[in-house]
mmCIF file of C-alpha atoms in Angstrom:
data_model
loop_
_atom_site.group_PDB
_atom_site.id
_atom_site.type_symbol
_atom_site.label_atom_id
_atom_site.label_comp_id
_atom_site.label_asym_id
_atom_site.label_seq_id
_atom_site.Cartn_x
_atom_site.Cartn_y
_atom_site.Cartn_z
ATOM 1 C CA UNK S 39 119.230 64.165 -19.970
ATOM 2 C CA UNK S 40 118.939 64.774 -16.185
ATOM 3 C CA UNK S 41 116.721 62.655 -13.754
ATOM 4 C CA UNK S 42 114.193 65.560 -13.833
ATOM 5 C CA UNK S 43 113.850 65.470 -17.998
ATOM 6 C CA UNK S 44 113.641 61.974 -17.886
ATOM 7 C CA UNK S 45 110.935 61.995 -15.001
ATOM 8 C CA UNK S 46 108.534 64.677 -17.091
ATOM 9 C CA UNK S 47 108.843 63.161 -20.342
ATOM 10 C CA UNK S 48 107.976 59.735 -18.741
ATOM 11 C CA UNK S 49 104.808 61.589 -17.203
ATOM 12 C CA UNK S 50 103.994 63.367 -20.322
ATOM 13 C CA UNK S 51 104.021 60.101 -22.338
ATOM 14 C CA UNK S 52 101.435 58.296 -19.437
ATOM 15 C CA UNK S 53 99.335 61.685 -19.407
ATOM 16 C CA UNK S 54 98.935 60.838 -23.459
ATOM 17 C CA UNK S 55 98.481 57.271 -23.086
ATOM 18 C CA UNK S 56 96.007 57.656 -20.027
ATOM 19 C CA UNK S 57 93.895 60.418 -22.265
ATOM 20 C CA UNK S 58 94.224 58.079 -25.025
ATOM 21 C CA UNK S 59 93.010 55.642 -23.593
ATOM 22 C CA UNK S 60 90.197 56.985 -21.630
ATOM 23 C CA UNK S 61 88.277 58.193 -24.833
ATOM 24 C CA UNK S 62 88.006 54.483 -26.267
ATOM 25 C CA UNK S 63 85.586 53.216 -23.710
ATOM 26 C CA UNK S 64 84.315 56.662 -22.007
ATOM 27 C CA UNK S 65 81.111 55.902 -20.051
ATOM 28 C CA UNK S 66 78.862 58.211 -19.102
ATOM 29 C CA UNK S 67 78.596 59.607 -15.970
ATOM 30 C CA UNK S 68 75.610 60.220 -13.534
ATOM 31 C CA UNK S 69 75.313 64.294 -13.614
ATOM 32 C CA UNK S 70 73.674 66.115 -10.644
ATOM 33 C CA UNK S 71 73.717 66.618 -7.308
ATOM 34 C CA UNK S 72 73.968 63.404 -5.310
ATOM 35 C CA UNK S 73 71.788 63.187 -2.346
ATOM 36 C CA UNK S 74 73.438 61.438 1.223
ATOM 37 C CA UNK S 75 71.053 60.290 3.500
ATOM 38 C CA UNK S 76 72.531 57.243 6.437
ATOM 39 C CA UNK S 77 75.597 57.393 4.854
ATOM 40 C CA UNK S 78 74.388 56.199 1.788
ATOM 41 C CA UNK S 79 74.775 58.176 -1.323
ATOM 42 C CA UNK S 80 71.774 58.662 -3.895
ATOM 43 C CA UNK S 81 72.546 59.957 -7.240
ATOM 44 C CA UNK S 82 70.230 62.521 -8.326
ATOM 45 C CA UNK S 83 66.860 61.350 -10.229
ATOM 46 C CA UNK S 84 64.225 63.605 -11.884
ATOM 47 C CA UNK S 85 61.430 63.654 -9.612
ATOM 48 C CA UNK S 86 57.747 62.526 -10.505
ATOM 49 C CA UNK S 87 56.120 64.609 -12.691
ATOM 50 C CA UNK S 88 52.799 65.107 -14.709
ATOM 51 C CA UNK S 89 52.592 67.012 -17.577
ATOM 52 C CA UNK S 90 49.490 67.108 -21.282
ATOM 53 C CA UNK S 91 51.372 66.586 -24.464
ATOM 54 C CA UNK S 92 50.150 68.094 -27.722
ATOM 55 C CA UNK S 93 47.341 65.242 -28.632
ATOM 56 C CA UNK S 94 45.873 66.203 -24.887
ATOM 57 C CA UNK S 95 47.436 62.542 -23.350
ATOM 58 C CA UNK S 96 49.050 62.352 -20.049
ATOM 59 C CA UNK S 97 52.788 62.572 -19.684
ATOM 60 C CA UNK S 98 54.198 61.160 -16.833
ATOM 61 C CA UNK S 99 57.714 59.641 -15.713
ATOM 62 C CA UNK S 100 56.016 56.235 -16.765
ATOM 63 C CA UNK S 101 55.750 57.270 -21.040
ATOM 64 C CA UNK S 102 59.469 57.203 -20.166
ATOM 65 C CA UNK S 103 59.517 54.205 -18.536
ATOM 66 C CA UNK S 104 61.699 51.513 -21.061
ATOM 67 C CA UNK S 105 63.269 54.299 -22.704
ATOM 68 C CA UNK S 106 65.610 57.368 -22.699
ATOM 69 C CA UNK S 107 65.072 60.695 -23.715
ATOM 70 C CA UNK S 108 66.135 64.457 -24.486
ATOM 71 C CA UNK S 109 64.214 67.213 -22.886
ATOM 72 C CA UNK S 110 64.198 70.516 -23.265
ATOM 73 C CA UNK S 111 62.693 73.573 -22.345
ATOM 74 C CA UNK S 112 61.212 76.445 -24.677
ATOM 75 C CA UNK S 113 58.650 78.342 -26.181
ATOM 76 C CA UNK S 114 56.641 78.551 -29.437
ATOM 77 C CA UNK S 115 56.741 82.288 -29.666
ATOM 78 C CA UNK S 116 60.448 82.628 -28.468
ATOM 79 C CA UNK S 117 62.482 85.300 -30.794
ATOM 80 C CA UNK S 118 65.559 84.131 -29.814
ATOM 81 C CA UNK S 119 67.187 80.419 -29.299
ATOM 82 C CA UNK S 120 64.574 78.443 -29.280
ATOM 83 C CA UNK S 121 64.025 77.622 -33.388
ATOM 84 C CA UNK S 122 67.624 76.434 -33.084
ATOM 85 C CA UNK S 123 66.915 74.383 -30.184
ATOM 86 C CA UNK S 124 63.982 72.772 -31.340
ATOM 87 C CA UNK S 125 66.029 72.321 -34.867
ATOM 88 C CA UNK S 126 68.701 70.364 -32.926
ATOM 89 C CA UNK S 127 66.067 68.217 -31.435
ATOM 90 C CA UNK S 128 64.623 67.459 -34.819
ATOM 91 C CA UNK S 129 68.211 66.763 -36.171
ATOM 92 C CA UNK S 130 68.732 64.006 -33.144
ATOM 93 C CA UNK S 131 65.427 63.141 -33.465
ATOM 94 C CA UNK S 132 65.880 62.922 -37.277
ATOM 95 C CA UNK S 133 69.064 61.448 -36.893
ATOM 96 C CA UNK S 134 67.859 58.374 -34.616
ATOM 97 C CA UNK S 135 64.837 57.372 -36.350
ATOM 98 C CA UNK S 136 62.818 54.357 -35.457
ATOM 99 C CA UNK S 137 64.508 54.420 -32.554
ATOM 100 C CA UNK S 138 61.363 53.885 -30.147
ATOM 101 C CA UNK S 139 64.030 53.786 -27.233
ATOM 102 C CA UNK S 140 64.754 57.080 -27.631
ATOM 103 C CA UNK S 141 61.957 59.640 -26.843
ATOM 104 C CA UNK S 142 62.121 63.483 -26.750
ATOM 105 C CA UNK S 143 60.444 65.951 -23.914
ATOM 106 C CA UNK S 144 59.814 69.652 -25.137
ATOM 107 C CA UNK S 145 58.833 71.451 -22.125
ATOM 108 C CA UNK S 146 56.783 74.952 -22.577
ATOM 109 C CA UNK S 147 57.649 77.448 -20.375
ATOM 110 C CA UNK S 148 54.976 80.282 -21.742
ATOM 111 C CA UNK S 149 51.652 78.013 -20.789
ATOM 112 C CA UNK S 150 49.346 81.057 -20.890
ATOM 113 C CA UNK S 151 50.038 81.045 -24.902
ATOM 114 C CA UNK S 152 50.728 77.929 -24.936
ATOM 115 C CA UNK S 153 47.671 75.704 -25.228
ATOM 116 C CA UNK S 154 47.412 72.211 -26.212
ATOM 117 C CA UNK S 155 45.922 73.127 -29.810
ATOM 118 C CA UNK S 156 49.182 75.820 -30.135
ATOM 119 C CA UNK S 157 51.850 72.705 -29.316
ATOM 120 C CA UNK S 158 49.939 70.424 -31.628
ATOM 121 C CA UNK S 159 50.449 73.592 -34.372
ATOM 122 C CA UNK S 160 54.018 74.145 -33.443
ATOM 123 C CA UNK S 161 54.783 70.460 -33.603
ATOM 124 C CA UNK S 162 52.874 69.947 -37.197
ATOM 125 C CA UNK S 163 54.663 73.168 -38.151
ATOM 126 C CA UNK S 164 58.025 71.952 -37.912
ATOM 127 C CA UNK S 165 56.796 68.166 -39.031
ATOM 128 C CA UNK S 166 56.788 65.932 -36.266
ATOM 129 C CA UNK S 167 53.779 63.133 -37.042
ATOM 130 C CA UNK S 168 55.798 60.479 -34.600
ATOM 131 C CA UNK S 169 54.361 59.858 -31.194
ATOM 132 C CA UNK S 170 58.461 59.675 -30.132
ATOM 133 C CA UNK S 171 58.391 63.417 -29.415
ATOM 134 C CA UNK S 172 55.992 65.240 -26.343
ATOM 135 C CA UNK S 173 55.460 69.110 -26.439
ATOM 136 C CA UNK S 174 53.738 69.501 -23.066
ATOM 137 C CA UNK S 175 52.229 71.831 -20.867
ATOM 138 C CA UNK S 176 51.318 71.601 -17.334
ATOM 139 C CA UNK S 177 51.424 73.589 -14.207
ATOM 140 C CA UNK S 178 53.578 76.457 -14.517
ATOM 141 C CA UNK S 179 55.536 76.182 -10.986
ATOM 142 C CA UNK S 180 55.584 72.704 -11.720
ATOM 143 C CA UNK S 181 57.619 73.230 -15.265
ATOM 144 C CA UNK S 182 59.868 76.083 -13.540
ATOM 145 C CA UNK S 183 60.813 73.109 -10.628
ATOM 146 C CA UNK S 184 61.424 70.666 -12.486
ATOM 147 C CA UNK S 185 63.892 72.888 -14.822
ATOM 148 C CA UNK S 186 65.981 72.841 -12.129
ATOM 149 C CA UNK S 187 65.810 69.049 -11.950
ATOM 150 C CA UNK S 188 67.043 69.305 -15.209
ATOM 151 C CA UNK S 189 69.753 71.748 -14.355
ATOM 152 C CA UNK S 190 68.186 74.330 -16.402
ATOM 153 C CA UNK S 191 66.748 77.840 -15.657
ATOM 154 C CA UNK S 192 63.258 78.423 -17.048
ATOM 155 C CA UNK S 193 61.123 81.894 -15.567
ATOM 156 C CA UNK S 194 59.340 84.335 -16.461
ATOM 157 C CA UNK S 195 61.354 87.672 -17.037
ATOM 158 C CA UNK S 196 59.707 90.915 -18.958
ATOM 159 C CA UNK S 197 62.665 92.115 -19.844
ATOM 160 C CA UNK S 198 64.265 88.711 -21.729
ATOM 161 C CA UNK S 199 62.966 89.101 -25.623
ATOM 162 C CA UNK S 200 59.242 87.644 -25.867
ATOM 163 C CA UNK S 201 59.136 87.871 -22.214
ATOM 164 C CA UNK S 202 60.863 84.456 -20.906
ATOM 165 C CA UNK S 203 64.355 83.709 -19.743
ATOM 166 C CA UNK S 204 65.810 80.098 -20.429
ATOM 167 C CA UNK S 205 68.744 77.859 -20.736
ATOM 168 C CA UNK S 206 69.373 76.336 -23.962
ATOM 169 C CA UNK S 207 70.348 72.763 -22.623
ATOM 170 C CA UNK S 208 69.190 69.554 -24.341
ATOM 171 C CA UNK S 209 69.515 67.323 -21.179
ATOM 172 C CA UNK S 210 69.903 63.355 -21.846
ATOM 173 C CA UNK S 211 67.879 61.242 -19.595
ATOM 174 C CA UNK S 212 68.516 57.587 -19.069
ATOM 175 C CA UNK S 213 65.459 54.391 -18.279
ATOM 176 C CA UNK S 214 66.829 55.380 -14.636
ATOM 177 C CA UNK S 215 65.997 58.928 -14.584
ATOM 178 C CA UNK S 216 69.754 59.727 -14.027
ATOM 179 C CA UNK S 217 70.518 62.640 -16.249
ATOM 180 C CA UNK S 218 73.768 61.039 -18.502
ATOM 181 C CA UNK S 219 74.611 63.978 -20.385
ATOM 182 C CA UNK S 220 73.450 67.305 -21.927
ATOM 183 C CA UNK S 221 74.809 69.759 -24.524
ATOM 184 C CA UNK S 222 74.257 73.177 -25.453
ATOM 185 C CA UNK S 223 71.509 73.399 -27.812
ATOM 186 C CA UNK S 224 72.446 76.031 -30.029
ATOM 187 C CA UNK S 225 75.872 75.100 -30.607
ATOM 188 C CA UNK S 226 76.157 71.785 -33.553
ATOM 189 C CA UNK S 227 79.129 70.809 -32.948
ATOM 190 C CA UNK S 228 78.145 70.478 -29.136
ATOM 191 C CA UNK S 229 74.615 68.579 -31.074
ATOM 192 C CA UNK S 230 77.396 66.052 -32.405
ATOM 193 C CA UNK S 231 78.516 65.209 -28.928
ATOM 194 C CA UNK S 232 75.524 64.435 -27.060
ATOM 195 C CA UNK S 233 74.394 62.199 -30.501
ATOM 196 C CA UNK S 234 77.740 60.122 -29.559
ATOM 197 C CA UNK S 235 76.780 60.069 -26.230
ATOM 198 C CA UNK S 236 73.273 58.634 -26.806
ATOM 199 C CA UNK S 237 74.691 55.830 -28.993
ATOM 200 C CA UNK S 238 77.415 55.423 -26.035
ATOM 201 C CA UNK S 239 74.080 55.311 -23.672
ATOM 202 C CA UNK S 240 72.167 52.892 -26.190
ATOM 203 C CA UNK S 241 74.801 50.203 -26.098
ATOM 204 C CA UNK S 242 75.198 49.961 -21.863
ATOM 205 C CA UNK Y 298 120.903 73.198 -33.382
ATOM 206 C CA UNK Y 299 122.990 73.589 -36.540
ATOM 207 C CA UNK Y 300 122.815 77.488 -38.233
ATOM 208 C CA UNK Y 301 121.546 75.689 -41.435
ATOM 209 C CA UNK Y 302 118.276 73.553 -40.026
ATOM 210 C CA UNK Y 303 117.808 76.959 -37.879
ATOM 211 C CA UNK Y 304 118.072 79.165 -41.330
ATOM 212 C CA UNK Y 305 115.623 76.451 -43.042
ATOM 213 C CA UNK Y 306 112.991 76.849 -39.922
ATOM 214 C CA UNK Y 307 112.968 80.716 -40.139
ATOM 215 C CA UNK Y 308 112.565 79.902 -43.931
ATOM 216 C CA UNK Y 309 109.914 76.994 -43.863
ATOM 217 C CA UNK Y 310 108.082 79.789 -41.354
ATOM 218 C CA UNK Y 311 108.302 82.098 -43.626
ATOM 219 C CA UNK Y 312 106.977 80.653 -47.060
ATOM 220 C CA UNK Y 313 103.873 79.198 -44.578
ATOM 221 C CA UNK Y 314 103.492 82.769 -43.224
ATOM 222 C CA UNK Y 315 103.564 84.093 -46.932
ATOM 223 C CA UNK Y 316 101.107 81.173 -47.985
ATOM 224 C CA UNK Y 317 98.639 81.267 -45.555
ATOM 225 C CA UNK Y 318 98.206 85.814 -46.027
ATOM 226 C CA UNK Y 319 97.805 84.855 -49.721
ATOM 227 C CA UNK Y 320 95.285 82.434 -49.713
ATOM 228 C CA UNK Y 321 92.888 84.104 -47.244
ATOM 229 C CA UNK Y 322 92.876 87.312 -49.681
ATOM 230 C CA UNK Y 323 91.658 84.553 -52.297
ATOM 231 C CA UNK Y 324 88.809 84.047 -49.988
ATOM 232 C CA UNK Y 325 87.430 87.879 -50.162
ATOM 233 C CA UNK Y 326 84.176 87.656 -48.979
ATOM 234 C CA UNK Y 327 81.810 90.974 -50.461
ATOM 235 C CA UNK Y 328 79.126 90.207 -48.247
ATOM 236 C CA UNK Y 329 80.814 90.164 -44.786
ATOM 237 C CA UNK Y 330 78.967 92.864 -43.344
ATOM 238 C CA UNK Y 331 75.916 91.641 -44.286
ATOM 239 C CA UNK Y 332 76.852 87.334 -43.068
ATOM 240 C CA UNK Y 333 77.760 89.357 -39.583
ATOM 241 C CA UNK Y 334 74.584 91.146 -39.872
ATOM 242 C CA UNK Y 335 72.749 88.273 -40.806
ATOM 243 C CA UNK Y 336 73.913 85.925 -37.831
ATOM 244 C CA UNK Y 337 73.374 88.701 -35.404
ATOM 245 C CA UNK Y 338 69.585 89.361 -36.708
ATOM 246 C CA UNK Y 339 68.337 86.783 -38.662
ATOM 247 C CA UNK Y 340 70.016 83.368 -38.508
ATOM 248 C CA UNK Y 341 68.469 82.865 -34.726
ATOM 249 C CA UNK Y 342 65.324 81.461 -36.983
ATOM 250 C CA UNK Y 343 66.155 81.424 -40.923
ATOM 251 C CA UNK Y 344 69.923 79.387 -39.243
ATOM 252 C CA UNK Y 345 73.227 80.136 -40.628
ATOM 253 C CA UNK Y 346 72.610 77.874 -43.954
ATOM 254 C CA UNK Y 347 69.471 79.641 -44.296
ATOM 255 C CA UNK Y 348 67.601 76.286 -43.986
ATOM 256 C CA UNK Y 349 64.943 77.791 -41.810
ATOM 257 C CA UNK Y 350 63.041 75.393 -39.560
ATOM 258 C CA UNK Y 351 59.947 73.417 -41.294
ATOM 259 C CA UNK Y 352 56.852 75.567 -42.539
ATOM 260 C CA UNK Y 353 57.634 77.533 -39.396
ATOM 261 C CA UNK Y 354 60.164 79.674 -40.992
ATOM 262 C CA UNK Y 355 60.683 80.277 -44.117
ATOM 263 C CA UNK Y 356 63.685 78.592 -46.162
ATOM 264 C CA UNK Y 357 65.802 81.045 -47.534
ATOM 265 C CA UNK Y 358 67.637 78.976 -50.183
ATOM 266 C CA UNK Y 359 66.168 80.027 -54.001
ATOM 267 C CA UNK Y 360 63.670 82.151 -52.105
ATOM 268 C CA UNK Y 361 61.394 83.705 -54.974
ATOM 269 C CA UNK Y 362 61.326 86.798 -52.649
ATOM 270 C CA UNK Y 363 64.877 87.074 -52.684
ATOM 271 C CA UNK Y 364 65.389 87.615 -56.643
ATOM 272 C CA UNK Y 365 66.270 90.494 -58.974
ATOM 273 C CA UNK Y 366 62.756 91.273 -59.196
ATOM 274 C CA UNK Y 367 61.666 90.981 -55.973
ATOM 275 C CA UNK Y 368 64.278 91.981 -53.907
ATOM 276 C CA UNK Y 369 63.956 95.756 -52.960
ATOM 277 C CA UNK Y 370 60.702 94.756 -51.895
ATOM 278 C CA UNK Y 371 61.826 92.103 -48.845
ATOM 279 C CA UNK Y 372 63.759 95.257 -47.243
ATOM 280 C CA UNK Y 373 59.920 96.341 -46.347
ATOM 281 C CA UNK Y 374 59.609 92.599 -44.692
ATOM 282 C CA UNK Y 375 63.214 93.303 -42.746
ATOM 283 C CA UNK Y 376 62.251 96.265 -41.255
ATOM 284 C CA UNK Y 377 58.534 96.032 -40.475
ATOM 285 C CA UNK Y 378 58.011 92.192 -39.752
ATOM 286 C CA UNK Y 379 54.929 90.395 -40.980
ATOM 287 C CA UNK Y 380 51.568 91.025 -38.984
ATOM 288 C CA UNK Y 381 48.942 88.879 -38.898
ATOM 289 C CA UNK Y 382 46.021 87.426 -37.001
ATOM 290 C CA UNK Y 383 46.401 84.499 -34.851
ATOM 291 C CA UNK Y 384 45.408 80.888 -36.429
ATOM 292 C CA UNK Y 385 44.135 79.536 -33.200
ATOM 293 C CA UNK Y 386 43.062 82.887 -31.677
ATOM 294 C CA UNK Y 387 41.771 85.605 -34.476
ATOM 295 C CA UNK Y 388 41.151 88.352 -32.016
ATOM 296 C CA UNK Y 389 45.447 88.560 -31.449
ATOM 297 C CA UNK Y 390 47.909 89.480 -33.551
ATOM 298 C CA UNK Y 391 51.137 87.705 -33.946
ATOM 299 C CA UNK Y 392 54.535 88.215 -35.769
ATOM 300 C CA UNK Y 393 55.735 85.538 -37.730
ATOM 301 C CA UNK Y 394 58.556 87.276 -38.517
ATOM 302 C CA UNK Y 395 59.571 90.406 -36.009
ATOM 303 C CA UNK Y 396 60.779 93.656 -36.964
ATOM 304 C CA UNK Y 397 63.943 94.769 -37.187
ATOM 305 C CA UNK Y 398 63.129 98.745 -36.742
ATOM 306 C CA UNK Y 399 67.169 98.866 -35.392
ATOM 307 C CA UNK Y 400 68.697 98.243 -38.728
ATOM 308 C CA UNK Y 401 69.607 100.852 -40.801
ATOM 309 C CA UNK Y 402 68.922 101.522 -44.399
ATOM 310 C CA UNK Y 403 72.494 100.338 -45.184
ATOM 311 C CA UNK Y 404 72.526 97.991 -43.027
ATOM 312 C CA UNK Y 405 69.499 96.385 -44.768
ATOM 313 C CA UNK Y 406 70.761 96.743 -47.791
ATOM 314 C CA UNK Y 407 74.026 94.928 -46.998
ATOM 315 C CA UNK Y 408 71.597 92.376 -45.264
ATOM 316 C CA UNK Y 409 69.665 91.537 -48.711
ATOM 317 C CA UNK Y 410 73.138 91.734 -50.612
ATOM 318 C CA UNK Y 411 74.351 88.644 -48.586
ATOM 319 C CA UNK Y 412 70.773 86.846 -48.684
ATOM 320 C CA UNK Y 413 70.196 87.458 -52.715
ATOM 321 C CA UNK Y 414 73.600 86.522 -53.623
ATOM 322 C CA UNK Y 415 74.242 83.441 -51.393
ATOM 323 C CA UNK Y 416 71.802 80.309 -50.439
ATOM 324 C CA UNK Y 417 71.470 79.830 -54.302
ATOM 325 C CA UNK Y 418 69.539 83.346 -54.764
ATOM 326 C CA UNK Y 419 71.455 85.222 -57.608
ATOM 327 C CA UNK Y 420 69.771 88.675 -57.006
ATOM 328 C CA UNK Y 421 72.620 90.987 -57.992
ATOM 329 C CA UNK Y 422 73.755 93.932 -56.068
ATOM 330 C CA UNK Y 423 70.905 95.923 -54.263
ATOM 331 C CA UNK Y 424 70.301 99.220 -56.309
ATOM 332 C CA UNK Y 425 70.838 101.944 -53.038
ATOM 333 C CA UNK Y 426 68.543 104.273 -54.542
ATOM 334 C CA UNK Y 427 66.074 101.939 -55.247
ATOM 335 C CA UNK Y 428 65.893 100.478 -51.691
ATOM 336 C CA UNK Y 429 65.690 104.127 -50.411
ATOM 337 C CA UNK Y 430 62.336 104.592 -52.529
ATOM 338 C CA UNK Y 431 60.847 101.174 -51.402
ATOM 339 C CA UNK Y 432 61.562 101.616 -47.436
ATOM 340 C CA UNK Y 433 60.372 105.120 -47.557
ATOM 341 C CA UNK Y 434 56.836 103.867 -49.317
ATOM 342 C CA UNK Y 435 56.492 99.740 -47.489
ATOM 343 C CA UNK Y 436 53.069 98.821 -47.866
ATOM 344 C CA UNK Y 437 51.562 98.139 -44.134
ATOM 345 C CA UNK Y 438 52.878 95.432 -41.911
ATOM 346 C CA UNK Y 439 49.527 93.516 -41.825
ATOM 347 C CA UNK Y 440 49.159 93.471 -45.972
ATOM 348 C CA UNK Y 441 51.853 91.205 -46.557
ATOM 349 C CA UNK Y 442 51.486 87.713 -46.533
ATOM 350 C CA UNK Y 443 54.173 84.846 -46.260
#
């Protein structure tokens, strides 16, 4: 075996161990785009925000105050990804019951149909009695904003099917309002990640 | 490498190679078609296990729509959806389930073949001619209830 050999095996082995390693005791980053102002650098935060959940109470940042949550963003007459987001939801939501430190934000996007009375249907519909989960409505620039906060795209388009374009991220959002983690809604497997992450997330 | 552990790779390849063809053709699946069609149309609510999502949609596992007897008859709720007025708004109409006006007659049938034979339906293969004389005669999109 030649110096060279020797050399890549030797790196191949500490690439393994390193990856190894690193899976162990993985902690979660802060995602976003970090804002510098003086030299200082300020990890991105979800802004302020004021939304009506289905029983017509206020939503703010502060309902999320001593606890993390998934949010989302949807609608309750979306033809397309939406019953398999919200079904992903219910499975983490499901999945971590009793859990009070773990809350759940289901944004509307459509909220012309959308009323307070339709959310409160959608959410009996699919079974939700716990006060852990908010479907809210709000200002409609306001919920299109702060998608974008949540690194997620959320207009109105006439051509998408039932007349709304959106991203099918579940984002995980931390007592900090530091967004930890997110996965693709639609995909389980993906479902099965962020649920390890939010136990990683529960025990920091 | 020796010539003999190289002969007993190529071999060890082989009888894998030989395995693995033979066991997939156990696996023949009759309904593929209709699982692709399903997934592209259907499974977007009703899921891929057909659980469905709450009383919002519809289960689809031992569905007493999708039996021997009642089966022709959901090809009518494929293609034209299910009409009816709003709960919290009775002067709009809303489709719990949307139509499917793309699919063709075959492709509903293979569509019901996969539904009434998996999910724990046992519906038995969809009589063609049968299917013809329900699609061509569905009762209107606002009768049917769900």
């Amino acid at each position: 075996m030649n110096n060279f050999t020797g050399l890549l095996l030797a790196g191949l082995v500490g690439l393994l161990l390193v990856s190894c390693g690193k899976d162990e005791q993985r902690e979660l980053p802060i995602l976003g785009i970090p804002k510098i102002t003086d030299g200082d650098t300020i990890p991105h935060r979800i802004p302020d925000f004021k939304f009506t959940n289905q029983d017509s109470q206020i939503v703010t940042n502060e309902t999320f105050e001593n606890a993390m949550y998934v949010a989302d963003f949807f609608f309750t007459s979306c033809p397309t990804i939406c019953p398999k987001l919200t079904r992903s939801m219910l499975r983490i939501h499901d999945y971590f019951e009793g859990r009070d430190d773990l809350l759940f934000l289901s944004h509307t996007i459509d909220v012309r149909r959308d009323s307070i009375p339709r959310l409160k249907l959608y959410a009996e519909n699919i079974g939700v009695t716990s006060d852990r989960w908010h479907f809210v409505t709000g200002d409609e620039d306001e919920i299109y904003d702060i998608a974008e906060d949540y690194m997620s795209i959320a207009l109105e388009d006439p051509d998408a099917p039932g007349g709304f374009d959106h991203s099918g991220w579940l984002i995980l959002v931390d007592q900090n309002r530091h967004i930890r983690s997110f996965c693709d809604g639609t995909e389980d497997e993906d479902v099965d990640r962020l649920i390890k992450d939010i136990k990683l997330l529960m025990d920091e | 490498m020796s010539k003999s552990l190289q002969l007993s790779v190529v071999l060890m390849a082989l009888i894998i190679g030989a395995f693995t063809i033979f066991h997939s053709s156990c696996d023949f699946n009759p309904h593929r078609h209709g699982e692709w069609l399903f997934e592209m149309h259907c499974a977007n609510c009703h899921m891929e296990d057909g659980t469905g999502l709450g009383e919002l949609i519809p289960d689809l596992w031992e569905s007493p729509y999708l039996q021997k007897t009642t089966i022709h008859e959901a090809a009518c709720l494929i293609r034209h959806g299910i009409k009816t007025p709003d709960p919290l708004d009775p002067d709009l109409e809303i489709y719990p389930m949307p139509p499917n006006y793309e699919l063709t007659e075959s492709e509903i049938a293979n569509i019901l073949n996969y539904i009434g034979n998996n999910f724990g339906n046992e519906a038995g293969y969809i009589n063609p001619t049968k299917l013809k004389e329900v699609l061509s005669d569905c009762p209107n999109a606002e009768d049917r209830q769900w």
